[in-house]
mmCIF file of C-alpha atoms in Angstrom:
data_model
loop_
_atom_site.group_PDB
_atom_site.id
_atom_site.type_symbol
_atom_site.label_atom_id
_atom_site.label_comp_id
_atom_site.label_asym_id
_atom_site.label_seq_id
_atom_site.Cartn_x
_atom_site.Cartn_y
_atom_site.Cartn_z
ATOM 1 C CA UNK D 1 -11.138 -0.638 6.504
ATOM 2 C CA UNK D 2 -13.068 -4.048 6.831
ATOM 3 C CA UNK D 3 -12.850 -6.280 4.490
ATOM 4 C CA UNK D 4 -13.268 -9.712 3.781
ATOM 5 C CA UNK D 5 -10.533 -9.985 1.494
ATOM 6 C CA UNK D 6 -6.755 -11.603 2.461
ATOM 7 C CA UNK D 7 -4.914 -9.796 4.764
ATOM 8 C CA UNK D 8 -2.126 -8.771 2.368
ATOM 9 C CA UNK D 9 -4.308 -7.613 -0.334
ATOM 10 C CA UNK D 10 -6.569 -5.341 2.369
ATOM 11 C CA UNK D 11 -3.378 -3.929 3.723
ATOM 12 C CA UNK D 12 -1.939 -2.655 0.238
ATOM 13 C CA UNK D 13 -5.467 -1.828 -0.585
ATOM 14 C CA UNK D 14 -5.044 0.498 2.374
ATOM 15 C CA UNK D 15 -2.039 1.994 1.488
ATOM 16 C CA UNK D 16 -3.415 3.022 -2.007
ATOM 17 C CA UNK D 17 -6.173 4.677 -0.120
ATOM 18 C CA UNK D 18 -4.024 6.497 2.476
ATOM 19 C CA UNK D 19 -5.340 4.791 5.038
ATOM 20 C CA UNK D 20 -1.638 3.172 6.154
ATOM 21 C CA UNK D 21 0.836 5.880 4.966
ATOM 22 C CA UNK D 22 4.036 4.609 3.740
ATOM 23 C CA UNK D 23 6.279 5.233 7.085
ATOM 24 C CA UNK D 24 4.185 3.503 9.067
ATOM 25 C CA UNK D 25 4.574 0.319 10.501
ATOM 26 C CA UNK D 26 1.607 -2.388 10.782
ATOM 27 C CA UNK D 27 1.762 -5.297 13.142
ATOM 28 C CA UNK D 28 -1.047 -8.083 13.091
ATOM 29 C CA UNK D 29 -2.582 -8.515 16.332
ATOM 30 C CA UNK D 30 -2.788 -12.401 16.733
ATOM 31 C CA UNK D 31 -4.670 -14.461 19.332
ATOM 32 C CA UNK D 32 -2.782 -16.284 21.741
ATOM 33 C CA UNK D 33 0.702 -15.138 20.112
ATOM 34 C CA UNK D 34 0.423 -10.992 20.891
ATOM 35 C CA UNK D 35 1.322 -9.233 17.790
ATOM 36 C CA UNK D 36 4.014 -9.623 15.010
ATOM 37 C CA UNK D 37 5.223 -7.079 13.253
ATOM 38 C CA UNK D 38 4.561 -6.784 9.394
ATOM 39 C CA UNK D 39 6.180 -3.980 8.269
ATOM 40 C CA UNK D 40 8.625 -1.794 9.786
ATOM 41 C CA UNK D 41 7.897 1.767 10.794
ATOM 42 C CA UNK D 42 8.197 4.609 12.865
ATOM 43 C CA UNK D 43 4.454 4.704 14.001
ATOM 44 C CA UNK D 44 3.033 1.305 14.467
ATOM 45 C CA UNK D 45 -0.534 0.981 13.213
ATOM 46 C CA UNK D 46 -2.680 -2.812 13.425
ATOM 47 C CA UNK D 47 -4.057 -5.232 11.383
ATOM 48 C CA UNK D 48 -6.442 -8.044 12.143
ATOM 49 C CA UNK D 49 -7.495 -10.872 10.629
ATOM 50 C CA UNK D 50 -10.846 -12.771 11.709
ATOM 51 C CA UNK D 51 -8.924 -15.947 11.379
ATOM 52 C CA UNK D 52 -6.489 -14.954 14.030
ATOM 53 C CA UNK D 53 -8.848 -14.223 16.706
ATOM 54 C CA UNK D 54 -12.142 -15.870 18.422
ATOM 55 C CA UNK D 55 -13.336 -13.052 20.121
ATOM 56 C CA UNK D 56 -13.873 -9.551 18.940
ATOM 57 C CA UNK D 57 -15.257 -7.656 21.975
ATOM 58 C CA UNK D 58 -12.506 -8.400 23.374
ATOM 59 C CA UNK D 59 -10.327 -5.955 21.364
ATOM 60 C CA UNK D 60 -12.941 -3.293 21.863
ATOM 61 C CA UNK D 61 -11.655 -2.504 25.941
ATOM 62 C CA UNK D 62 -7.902 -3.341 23.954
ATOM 63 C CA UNK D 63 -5.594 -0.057 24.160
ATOM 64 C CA UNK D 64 -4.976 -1.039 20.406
ATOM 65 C CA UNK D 65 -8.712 -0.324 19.157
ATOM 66 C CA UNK D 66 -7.781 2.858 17.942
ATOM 67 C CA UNK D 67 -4.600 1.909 16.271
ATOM 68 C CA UNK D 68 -6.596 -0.998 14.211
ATOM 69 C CA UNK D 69 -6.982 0.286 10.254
ATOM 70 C CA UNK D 70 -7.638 -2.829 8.652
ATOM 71 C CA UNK D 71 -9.946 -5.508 9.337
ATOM 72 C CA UNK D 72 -9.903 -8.242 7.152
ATOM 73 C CA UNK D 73 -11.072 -11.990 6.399
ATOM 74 C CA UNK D 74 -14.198 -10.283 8.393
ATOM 75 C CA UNK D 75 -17.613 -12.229 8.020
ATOM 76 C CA UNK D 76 -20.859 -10.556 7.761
ATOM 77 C CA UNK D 77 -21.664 -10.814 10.933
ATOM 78 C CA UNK D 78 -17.984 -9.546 12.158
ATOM 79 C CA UNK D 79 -18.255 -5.842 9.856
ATOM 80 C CA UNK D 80 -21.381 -5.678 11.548
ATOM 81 C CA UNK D 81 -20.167 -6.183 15.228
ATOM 82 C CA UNK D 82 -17.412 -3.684 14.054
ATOM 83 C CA UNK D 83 -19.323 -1.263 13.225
ATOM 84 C CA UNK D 84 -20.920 -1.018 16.629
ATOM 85 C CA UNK D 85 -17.855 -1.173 18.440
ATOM 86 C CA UNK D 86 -16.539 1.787 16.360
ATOM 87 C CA UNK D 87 -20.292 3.727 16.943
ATOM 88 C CA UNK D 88 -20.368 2.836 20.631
ATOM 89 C CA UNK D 89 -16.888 4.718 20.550
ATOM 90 C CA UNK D 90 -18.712 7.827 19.121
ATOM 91 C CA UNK D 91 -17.497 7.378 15.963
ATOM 92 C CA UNK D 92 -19.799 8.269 12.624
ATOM 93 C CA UNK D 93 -19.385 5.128 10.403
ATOM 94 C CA UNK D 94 -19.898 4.633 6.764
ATOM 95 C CA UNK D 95 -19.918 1.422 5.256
ATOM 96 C CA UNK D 96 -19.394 0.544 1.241
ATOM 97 C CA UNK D 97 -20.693 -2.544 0.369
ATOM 98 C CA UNK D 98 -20.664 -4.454 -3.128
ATOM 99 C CA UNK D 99 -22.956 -7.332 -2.349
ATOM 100 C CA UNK D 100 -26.015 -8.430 -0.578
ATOM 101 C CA UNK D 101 -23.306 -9.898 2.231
ATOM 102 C CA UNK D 102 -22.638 -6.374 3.262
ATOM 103 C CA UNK D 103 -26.141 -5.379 4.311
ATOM 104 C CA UNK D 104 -25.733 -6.353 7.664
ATOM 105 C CA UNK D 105 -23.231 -3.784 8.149
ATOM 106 C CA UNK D 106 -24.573 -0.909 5.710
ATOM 107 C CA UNK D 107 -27.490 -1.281 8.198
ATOM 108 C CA UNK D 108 -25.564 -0.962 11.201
ATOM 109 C CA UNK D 109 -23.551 2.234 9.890
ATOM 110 C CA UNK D 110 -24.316 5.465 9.888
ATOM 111 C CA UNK D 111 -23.871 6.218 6.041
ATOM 112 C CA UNK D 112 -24.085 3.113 4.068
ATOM 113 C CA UNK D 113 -23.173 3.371 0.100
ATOM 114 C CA UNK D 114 -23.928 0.600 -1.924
ATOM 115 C CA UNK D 115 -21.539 -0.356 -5.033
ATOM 116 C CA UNK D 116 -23.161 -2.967 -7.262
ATOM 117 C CA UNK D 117 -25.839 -2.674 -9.635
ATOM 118 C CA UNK D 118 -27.400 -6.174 -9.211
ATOM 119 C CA UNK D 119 -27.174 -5.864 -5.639
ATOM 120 C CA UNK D 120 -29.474 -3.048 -5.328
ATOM 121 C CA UNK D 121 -32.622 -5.141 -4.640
ATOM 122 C CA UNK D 122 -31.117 -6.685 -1.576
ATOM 123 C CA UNK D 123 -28.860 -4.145 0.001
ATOM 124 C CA UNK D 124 -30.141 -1.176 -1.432
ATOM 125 C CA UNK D 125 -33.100 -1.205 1.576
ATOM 126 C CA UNK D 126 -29.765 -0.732 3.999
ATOM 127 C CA UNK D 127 -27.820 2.439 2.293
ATOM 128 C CA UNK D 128 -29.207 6.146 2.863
ATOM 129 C CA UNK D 129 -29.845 6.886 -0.509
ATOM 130 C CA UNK D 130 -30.060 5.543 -3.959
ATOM 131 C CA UNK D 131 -28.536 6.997 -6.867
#
């Protein structure tokens, strides 16, 4: 999940969505202090915040990559560099966006599903179909 929301709020966003089950463990990946844990948990999934770190392609080569499930206090510009990272990795991407911010990414994704009504004349050119 990327998200420009608070950390906090994306991560129990996250769990409401399955995306971080209950027994698992998230630690926030932090530039220049490693990684704290969060929560405790047998399996130890991450969590980044764009205020934490300066340079995302770093993270991409990072043996954590995979282990990242929530991205948040991303800019536009940052879900879009995501979503390449996560594409160059073979991965099929969809994005969901609810404002004309998010058309940088729903154009970078593979599937890209817009959510609000008003924003349809700017980011509905980026999603794959209109409803």
């Amino acid at each position: 999940m990327i998200t420009g929301d608070n950390p906090f709020t994306a991560l129990a966003i996250s769990r409401e969505l399955g995306l971080v089950r209950e027994a698992e463990g998230v630690a926030v990946i932090q530039k220049d202090k490693g990684e704290r844990v969060l929560v405790e948990g047998s399996n130890i999934v991450y969590a980044v915040s764009n205020d934490t770190i300066e340079d995302l392609d770093e993270l991409e080569d990072d043996c954590r990559f995979d282990k990242i499930r929530v991205w948040s206090r991303m800019t536009p510009e940052s879900k879009a560099k995501i979503v390449r990272m996560y594409k160059r990795k073979g991965r099929c991407v969809m994005m969901v966006g609810d404002g004309a911010n998010d058309s940088i990414a729903l154009k970078a994704s593979d599937v890209g599903l817009s959510l609000a009504q008003t924003e349809v004349s700017i980011a509905g050119h980026f999603v794959s179909k209109h409803l």
